[in-house]
PDB file of C-alpha atoms in Angstrom:
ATOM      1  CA  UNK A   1      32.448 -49.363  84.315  1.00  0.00           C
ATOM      2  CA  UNK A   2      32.525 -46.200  82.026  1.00  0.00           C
ATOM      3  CA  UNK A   3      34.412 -46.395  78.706  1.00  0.00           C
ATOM      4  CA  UNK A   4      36.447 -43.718  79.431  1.00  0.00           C
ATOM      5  CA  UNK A   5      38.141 -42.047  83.052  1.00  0.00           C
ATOM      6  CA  UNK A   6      39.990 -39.573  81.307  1.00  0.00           C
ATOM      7  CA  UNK A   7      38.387 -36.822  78.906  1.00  0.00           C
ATOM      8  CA  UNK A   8      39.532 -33.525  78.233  1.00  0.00           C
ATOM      9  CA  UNK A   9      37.882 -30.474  76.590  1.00  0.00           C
ATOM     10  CA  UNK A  10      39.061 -28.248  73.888  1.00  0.00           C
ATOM     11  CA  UNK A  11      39.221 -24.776  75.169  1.00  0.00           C
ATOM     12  CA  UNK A  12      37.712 -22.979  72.060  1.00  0.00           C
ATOM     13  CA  UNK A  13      34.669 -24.347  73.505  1.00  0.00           C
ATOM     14  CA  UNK A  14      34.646 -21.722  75.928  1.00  0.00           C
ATOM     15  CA  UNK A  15      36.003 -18.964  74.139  1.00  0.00           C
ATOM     16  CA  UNK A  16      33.146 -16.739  75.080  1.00  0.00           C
ATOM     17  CA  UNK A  17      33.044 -17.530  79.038  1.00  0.00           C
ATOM     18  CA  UNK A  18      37.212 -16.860  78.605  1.00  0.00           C
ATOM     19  CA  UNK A  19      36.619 -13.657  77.458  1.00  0.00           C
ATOM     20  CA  UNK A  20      33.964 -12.582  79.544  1.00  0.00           C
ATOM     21  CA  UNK A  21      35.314 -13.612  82.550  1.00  0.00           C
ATOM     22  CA  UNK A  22      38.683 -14.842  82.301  1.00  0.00           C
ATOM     23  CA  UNK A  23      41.143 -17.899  81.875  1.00  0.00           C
ATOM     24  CA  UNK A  24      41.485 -18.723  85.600  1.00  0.00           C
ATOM     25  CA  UNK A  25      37.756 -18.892  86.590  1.00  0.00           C
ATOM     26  CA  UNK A  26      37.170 -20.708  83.412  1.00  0.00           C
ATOM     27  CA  UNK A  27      39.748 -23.732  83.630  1.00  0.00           C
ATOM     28  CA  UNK A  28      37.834 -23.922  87.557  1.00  0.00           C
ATOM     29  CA  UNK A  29      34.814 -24.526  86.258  1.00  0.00           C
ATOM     30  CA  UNK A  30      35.890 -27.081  83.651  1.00  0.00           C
ATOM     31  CA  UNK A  31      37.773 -28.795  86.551  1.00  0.00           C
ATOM     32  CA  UNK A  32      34.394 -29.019  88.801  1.00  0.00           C
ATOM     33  CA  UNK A  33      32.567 -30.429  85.972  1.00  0.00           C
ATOM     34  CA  UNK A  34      34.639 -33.264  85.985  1.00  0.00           C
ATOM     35  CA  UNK A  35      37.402 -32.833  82.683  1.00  0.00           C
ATOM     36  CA  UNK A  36      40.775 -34.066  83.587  1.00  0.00           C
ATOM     37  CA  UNK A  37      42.341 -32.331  80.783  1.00  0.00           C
ATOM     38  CA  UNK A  38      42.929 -29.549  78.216  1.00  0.00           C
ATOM     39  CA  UNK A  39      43.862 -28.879  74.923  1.00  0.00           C
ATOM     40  CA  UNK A  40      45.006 -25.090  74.333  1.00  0.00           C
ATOM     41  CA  UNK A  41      43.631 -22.750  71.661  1.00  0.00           C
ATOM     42  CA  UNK A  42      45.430 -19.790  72.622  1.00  0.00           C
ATOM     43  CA  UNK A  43      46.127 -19.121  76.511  1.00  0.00           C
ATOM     44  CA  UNK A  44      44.433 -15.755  77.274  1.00  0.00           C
ATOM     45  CA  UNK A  45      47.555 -14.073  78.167  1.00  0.00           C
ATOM     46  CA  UNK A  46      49.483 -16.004  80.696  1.00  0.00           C
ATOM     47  CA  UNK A  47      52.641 -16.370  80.809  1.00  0.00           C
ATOM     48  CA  UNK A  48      54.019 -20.085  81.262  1.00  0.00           C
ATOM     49  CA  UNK A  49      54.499 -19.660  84.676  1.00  0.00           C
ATOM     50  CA  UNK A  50      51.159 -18.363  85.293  1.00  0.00           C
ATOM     51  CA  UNK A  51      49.406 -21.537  83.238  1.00  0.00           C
ATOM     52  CA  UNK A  52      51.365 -24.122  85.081  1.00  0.00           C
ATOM     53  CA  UNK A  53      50.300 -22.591  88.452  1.00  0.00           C
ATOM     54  CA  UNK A  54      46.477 -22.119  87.085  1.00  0.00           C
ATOM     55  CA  UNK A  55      46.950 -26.134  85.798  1.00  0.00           C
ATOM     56  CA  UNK A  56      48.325 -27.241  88.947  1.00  0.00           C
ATOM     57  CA  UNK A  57      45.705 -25.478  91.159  1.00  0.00           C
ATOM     58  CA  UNK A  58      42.869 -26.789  89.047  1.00  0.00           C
ATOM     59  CA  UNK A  59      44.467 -30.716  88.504  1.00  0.00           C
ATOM     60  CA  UNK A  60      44.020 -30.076  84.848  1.00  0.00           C
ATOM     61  CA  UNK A  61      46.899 -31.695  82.538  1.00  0.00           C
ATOM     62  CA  UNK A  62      47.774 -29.890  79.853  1.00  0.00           C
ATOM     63  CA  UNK A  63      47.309 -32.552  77.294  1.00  0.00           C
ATOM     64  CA  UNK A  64      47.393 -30.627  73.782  1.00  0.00           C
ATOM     65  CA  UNK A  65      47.555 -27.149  72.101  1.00  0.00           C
ATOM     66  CA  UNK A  66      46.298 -26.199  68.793  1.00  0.00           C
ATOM     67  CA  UNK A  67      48.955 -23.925  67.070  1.00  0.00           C
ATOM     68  CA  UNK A  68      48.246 -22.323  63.167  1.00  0.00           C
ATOM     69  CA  UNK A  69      50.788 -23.816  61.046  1.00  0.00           C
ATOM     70  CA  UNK A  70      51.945 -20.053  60.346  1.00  0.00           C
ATOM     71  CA  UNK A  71      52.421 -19.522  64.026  1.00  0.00           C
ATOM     72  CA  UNK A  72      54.027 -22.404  64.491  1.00  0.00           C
ATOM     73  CA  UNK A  73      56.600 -21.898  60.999  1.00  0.00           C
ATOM     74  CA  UNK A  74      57.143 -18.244  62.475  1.00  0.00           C
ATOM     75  CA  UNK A  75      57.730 -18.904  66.235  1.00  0.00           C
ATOM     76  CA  UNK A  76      58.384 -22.615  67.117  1.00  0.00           C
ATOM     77  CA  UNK A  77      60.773 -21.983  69.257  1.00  0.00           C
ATOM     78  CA  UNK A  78      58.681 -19.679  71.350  1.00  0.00           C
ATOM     79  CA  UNK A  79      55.499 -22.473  71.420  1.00  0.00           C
ATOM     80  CA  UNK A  80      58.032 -25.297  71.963  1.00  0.00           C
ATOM     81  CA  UNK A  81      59.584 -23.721  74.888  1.00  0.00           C
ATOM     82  CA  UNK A  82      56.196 -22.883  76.177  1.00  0.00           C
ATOM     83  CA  UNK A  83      54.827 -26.207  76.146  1.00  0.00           C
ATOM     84  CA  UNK A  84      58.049 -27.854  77.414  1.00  0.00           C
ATOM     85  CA  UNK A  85      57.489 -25.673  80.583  1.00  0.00           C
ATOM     86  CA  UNK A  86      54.051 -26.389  80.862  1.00  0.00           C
ATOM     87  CA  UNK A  87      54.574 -30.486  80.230  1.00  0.00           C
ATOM     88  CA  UNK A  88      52.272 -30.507  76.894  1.00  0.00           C
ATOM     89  CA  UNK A  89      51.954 -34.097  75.140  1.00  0.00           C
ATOM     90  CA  UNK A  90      50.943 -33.122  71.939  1.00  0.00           C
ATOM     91  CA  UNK A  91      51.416 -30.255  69.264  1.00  0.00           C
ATOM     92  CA  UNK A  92      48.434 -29.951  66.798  1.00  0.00           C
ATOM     93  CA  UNK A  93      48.226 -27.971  63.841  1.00  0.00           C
ATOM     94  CA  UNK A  94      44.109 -27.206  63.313  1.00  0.00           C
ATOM     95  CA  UNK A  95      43.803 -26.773  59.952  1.00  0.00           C
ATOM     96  CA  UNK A  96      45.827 -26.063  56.802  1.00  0.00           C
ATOM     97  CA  UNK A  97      45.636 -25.442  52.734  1.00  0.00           C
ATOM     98  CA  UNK A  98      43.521 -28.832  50.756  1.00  0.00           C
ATOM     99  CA  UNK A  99      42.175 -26.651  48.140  1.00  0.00           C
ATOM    100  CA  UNK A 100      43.598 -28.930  45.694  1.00  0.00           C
ATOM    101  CA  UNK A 101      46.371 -31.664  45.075  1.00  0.00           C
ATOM    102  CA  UNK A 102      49.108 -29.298  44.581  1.00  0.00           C
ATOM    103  CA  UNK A 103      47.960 -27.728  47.761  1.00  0.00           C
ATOM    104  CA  UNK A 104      47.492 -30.865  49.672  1.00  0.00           C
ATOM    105  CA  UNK A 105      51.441 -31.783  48.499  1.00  0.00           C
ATOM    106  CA  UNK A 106      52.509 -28.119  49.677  1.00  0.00           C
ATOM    107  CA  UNK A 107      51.163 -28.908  53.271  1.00  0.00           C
ATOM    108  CA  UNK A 108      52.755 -32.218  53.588  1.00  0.00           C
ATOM    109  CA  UNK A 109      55.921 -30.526  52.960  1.00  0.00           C
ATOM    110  CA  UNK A 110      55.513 -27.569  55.135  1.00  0.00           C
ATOM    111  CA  UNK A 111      54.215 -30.182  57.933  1.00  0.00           C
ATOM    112  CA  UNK A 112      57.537 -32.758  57.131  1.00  0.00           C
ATOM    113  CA  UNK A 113      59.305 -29.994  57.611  1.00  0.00           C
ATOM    114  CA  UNK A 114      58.108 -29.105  61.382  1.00  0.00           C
ATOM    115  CA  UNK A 115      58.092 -32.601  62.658  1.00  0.00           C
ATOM    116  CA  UNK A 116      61.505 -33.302  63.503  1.00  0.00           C
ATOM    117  CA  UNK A 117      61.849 -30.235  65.380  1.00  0.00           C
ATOM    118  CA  UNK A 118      58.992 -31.041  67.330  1.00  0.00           C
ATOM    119  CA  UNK A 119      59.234 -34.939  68.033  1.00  0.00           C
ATOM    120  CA  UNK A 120      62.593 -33.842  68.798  1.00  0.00           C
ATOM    121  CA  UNK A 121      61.489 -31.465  71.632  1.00  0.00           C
ATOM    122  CA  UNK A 122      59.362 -34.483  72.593  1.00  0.00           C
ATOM    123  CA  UNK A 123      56.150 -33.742  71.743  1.00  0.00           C
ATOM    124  CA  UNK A 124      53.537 -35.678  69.922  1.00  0.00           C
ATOM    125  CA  UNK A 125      52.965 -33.914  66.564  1.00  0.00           C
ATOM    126  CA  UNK A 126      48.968 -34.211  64.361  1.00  0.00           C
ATOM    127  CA  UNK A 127      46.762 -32.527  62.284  1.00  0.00           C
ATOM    128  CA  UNK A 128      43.210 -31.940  63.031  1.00  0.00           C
ATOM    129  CA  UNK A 129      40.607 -32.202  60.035  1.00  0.00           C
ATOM    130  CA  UNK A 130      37.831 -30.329  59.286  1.00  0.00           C
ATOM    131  CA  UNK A 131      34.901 -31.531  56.392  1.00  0.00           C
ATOM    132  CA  UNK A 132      37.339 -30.434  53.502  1.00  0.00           C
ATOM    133  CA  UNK A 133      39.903 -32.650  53.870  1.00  0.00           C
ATOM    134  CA  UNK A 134      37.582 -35.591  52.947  1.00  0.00           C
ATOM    135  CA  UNK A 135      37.498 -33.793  49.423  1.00  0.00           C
ATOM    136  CA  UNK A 136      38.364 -36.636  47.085  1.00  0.00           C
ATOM    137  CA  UNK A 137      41.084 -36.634  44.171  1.00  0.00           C
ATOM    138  CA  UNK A 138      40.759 -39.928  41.764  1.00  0.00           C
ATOM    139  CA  UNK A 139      38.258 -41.950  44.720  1.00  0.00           C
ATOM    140  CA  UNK A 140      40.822 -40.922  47.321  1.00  0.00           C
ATOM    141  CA  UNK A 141      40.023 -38.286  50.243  1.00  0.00           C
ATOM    142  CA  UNK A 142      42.793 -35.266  50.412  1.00  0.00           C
ATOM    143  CA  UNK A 143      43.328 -36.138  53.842  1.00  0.00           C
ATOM    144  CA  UNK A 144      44.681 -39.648  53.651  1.00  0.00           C
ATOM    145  CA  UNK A 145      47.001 -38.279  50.367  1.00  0.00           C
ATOM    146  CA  UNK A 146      47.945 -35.839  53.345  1.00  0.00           C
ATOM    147  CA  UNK A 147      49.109 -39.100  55.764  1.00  0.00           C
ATOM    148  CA  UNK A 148      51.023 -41.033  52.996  1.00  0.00           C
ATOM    149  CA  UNK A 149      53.222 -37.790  52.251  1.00  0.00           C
ATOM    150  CA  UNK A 150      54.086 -37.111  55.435  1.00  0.00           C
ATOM    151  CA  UNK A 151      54.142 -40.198  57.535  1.00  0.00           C
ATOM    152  CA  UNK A 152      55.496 -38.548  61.021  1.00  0.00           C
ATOM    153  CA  UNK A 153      52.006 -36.231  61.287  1.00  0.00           C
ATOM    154  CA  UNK A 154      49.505 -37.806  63.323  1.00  0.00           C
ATOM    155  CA  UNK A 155      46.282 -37.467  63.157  1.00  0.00           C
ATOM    156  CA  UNK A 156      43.542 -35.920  65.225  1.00  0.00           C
ATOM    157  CA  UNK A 157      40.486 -37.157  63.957  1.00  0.00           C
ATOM    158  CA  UNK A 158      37.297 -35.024  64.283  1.00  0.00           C
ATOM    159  CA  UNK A 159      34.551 -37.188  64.095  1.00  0.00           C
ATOM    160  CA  UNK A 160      31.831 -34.298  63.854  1.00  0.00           C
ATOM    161  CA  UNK A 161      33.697 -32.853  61.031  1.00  0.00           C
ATOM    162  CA  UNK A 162      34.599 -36.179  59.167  1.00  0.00           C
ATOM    163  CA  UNK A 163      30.741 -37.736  59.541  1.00  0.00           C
ATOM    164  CA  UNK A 164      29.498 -34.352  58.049  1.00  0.00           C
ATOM    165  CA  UNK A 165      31.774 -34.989  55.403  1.00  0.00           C
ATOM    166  CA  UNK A 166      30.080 -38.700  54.139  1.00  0.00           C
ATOM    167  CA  UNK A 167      32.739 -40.134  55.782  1.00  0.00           C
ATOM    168  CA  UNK A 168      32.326 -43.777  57.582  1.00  0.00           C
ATOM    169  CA  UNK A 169      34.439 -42.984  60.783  1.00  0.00           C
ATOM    170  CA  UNK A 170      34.674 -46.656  61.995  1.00  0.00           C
ATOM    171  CA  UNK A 171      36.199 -47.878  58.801  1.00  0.00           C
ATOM    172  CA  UNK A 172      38.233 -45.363  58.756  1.00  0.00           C
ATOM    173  CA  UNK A 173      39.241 -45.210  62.505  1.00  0.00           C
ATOM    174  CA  UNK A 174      40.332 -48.591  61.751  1.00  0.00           C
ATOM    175  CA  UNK A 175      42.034 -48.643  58.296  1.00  0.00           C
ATOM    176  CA  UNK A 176      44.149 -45.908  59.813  1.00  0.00           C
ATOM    177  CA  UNK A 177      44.927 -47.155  63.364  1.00  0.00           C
ATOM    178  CA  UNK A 178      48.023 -46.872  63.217  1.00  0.00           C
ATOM    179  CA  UNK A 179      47.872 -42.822  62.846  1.00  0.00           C
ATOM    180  CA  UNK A 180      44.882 -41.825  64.717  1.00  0.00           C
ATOM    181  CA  UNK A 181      45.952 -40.810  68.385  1.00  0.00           C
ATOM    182  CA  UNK A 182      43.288 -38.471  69.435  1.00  0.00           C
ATOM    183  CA  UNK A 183      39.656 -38.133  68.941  1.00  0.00           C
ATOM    184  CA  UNK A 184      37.586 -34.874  69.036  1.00  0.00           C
ATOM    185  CA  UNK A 185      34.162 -35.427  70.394  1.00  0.00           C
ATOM    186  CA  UNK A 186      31.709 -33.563  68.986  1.00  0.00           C
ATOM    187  CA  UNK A 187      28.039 -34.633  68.557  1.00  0.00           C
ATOM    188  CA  UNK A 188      26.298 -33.715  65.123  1.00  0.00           C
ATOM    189  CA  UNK A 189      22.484 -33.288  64.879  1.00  0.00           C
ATOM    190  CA  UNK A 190      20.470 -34.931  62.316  1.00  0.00           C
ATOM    191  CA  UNK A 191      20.389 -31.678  59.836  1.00  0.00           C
ATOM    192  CA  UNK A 192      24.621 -31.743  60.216  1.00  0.00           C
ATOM    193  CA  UNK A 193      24.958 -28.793  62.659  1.00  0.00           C
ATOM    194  CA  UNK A 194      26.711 -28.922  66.385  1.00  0.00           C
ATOM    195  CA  UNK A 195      24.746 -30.959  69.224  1.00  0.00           C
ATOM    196  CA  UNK A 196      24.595 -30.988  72.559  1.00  0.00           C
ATOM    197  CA  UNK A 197      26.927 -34.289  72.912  1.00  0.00           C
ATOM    198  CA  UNK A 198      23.748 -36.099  74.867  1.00  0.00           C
ATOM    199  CA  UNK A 199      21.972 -35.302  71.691  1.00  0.00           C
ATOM    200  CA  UNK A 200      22.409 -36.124  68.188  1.00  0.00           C
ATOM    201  CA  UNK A 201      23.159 -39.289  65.963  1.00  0.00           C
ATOM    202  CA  UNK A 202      26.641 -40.197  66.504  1.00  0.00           C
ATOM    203  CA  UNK A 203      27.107 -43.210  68.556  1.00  0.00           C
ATOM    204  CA  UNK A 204      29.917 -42.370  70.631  1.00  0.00           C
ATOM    205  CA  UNK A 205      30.069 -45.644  72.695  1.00  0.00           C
ATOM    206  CA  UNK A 206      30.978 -47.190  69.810  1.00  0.00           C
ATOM    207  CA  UNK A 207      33.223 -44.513  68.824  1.00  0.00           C
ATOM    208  CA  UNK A 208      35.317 -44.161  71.492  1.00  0.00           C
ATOM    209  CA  UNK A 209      35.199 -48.175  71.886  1.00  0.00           C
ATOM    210  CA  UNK A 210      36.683 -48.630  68.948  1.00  0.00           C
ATOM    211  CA  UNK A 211      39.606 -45.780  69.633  1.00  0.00           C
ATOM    212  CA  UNK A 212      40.203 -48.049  72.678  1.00  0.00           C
ATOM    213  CA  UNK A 213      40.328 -51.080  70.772  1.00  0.00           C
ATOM    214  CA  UNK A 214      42.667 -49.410  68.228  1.00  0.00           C
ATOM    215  CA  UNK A 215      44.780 -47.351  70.898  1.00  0.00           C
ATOM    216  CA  UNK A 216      43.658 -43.912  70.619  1.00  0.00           C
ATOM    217  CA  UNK A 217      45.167 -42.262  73.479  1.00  0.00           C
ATOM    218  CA  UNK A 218      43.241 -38.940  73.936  1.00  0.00           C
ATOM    219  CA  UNK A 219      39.536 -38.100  73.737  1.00  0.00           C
ATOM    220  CA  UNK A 220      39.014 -34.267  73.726  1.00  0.00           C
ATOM    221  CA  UNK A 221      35.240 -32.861  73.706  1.00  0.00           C
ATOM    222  CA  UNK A 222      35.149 -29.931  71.748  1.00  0.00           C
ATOM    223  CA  UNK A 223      31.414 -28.198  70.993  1.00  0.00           C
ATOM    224  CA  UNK A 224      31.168 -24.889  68.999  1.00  0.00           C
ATOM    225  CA  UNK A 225      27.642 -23.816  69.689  1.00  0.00           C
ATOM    226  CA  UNK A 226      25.311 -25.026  73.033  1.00  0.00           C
ATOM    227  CA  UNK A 227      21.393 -24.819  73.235  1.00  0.00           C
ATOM    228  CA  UNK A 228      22.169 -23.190  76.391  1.00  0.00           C
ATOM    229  CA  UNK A 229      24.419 -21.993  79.074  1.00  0.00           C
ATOM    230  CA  UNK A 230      27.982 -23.417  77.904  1.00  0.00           C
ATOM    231  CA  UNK A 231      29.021 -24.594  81.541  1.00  0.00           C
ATOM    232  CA  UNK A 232      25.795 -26.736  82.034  1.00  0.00           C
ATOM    233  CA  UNK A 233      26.010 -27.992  78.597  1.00  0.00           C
ATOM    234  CA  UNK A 234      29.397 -29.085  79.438  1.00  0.00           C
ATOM    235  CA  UNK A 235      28.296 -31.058  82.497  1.00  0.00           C
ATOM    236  CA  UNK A 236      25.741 -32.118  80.868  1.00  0.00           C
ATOM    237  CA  UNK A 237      27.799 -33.582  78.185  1.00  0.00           C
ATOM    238  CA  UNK A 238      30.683 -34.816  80.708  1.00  0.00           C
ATOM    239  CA  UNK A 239      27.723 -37.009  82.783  1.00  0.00           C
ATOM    240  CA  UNK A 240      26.892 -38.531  79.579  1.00  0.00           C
ATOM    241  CA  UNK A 241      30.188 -39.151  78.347  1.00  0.00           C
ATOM    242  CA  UNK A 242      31.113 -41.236  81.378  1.00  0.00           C
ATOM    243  CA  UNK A 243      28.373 -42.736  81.925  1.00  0.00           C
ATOM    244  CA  UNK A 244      28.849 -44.707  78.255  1.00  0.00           C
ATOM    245  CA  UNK A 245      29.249 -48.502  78.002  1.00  0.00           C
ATOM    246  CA  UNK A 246      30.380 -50.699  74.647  1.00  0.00           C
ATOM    247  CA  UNK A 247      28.492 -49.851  71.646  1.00  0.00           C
ATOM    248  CA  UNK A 248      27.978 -52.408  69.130  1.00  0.00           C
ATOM    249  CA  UNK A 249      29.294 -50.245  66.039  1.00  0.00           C
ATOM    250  CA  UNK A 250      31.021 -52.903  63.390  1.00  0.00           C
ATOM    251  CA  UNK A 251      33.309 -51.544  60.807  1.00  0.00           C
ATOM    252  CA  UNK A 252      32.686 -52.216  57.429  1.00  0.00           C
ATOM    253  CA  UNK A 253      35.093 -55.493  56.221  1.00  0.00           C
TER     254      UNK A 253
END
């Protein structure tokens, strides 16, 4: 039995087959590959009406969107209302300001001040690292100061992003357990760069066990750069991804 039955894909991953040859015949080929979901990163011009007709044709749920946390200060009413109509779970903001401590404190308040409004509306409501968060102020990485301030944020763990970093990801998948309710997928190669997810060094059987184990809900592939064509890399990925059984990875006591 695979890990996993459900796995969506991050639509920046296609960016470049979106804008060649549009949204529609893009969300069809993710949905012949196999991907049961999407997360949004921008929706190529369509209306709400138009996605939830493109969704429904190609069985894809509409399981997250990433939304700038400037986008989403200036016009949360418009994305709210637009992911109400389209049946959205979550709300993600991608990236944000960790340049320091004072800036880390200033995004914790901008963030506290968003998530009522958007629980409210029913959504589920993260942040998504990148390597800088894991910064470190006194033996403490920017991103967990980031939790503690504002404890209604969830978070969207990267696990490319946070390995590059130095960061153990099965400690802290664990020590934070209670916050973590998606995981990006997204293989790194020995020399740090973007892999093929087939290729690489991060054990994603154990990975993704663990977010089972610890009740991560969503597991997203997202892949910036392919060896090849995007599509087959995607399959290609999505075979392999399935086809996982229990790792053995132990988190650190």
């Amino acid at each position: 039995m695979p890990l996993i039955h459900d796995f969506s894909i991050q639509l920046y991953s296609v960016r470049h087959e979106i804008e060649a040859a549009g949204f529609p015949a893009a969300l069809e080929k993710l949905s012949e590959i196999g991907y049961t979901g999407v997360e949004f990163a921008g929706y190529g011009g369509l209306s709400a009406a138009e996605m939830t007709a493109l969704l429904q044709r190609t069985g894809l749920k509409p399981v997250s969107a990433h939304i700038g946390l400037d986008r989403l200060e200036a016009a949360a009413g418009e994305e709210i209302a637009y992911h109400k109509a389209l049946g959205t779970a979550y709300i993600v903001v991608p990236s944000a300001p960790f340049a320091s401590p004072e800036e880390v404190e200033a995004t914790a308040a901008r963030l506290n001040a968003l998530a009522p409004r958007v629980r409210e509306a029913g959504f589920g409501f993260g942040y998504h690292n990148h390597d800088f968060e894991f910064r470190t102020d006194g033996g403490r990485y920017r991103l967990e100061r980031l939790l503690e301030l504002a404890p209604d944020v969830d978070l969207q763990l990267d696990v490319f992003w946070a390995s590059r970093a130095g960061c153990d990801c099965a400690a802290f998948m664990t020590k934070y357990a209670s916050r973590i309710t998606m995981l990006h997928i997204k293989q790194m190669d020995a020399s740090g760069e973007c892999a093929d997810l087939g290729d690489g060094v991060l054990d994603f059987a154990a990975l993704i066990g663990l977010g089972l184990q610890n009740g991560v809900r969503e597991y997203i592939h997202e892949q910036e750069t392919f060896s090849g064509d995007a599509f087959a890399g995607l399959a290609r990925g999505y075979r392999h991804i399935l086809s996982l059984q229990q790792g053995s990875l132990t988190p650190d006591p």
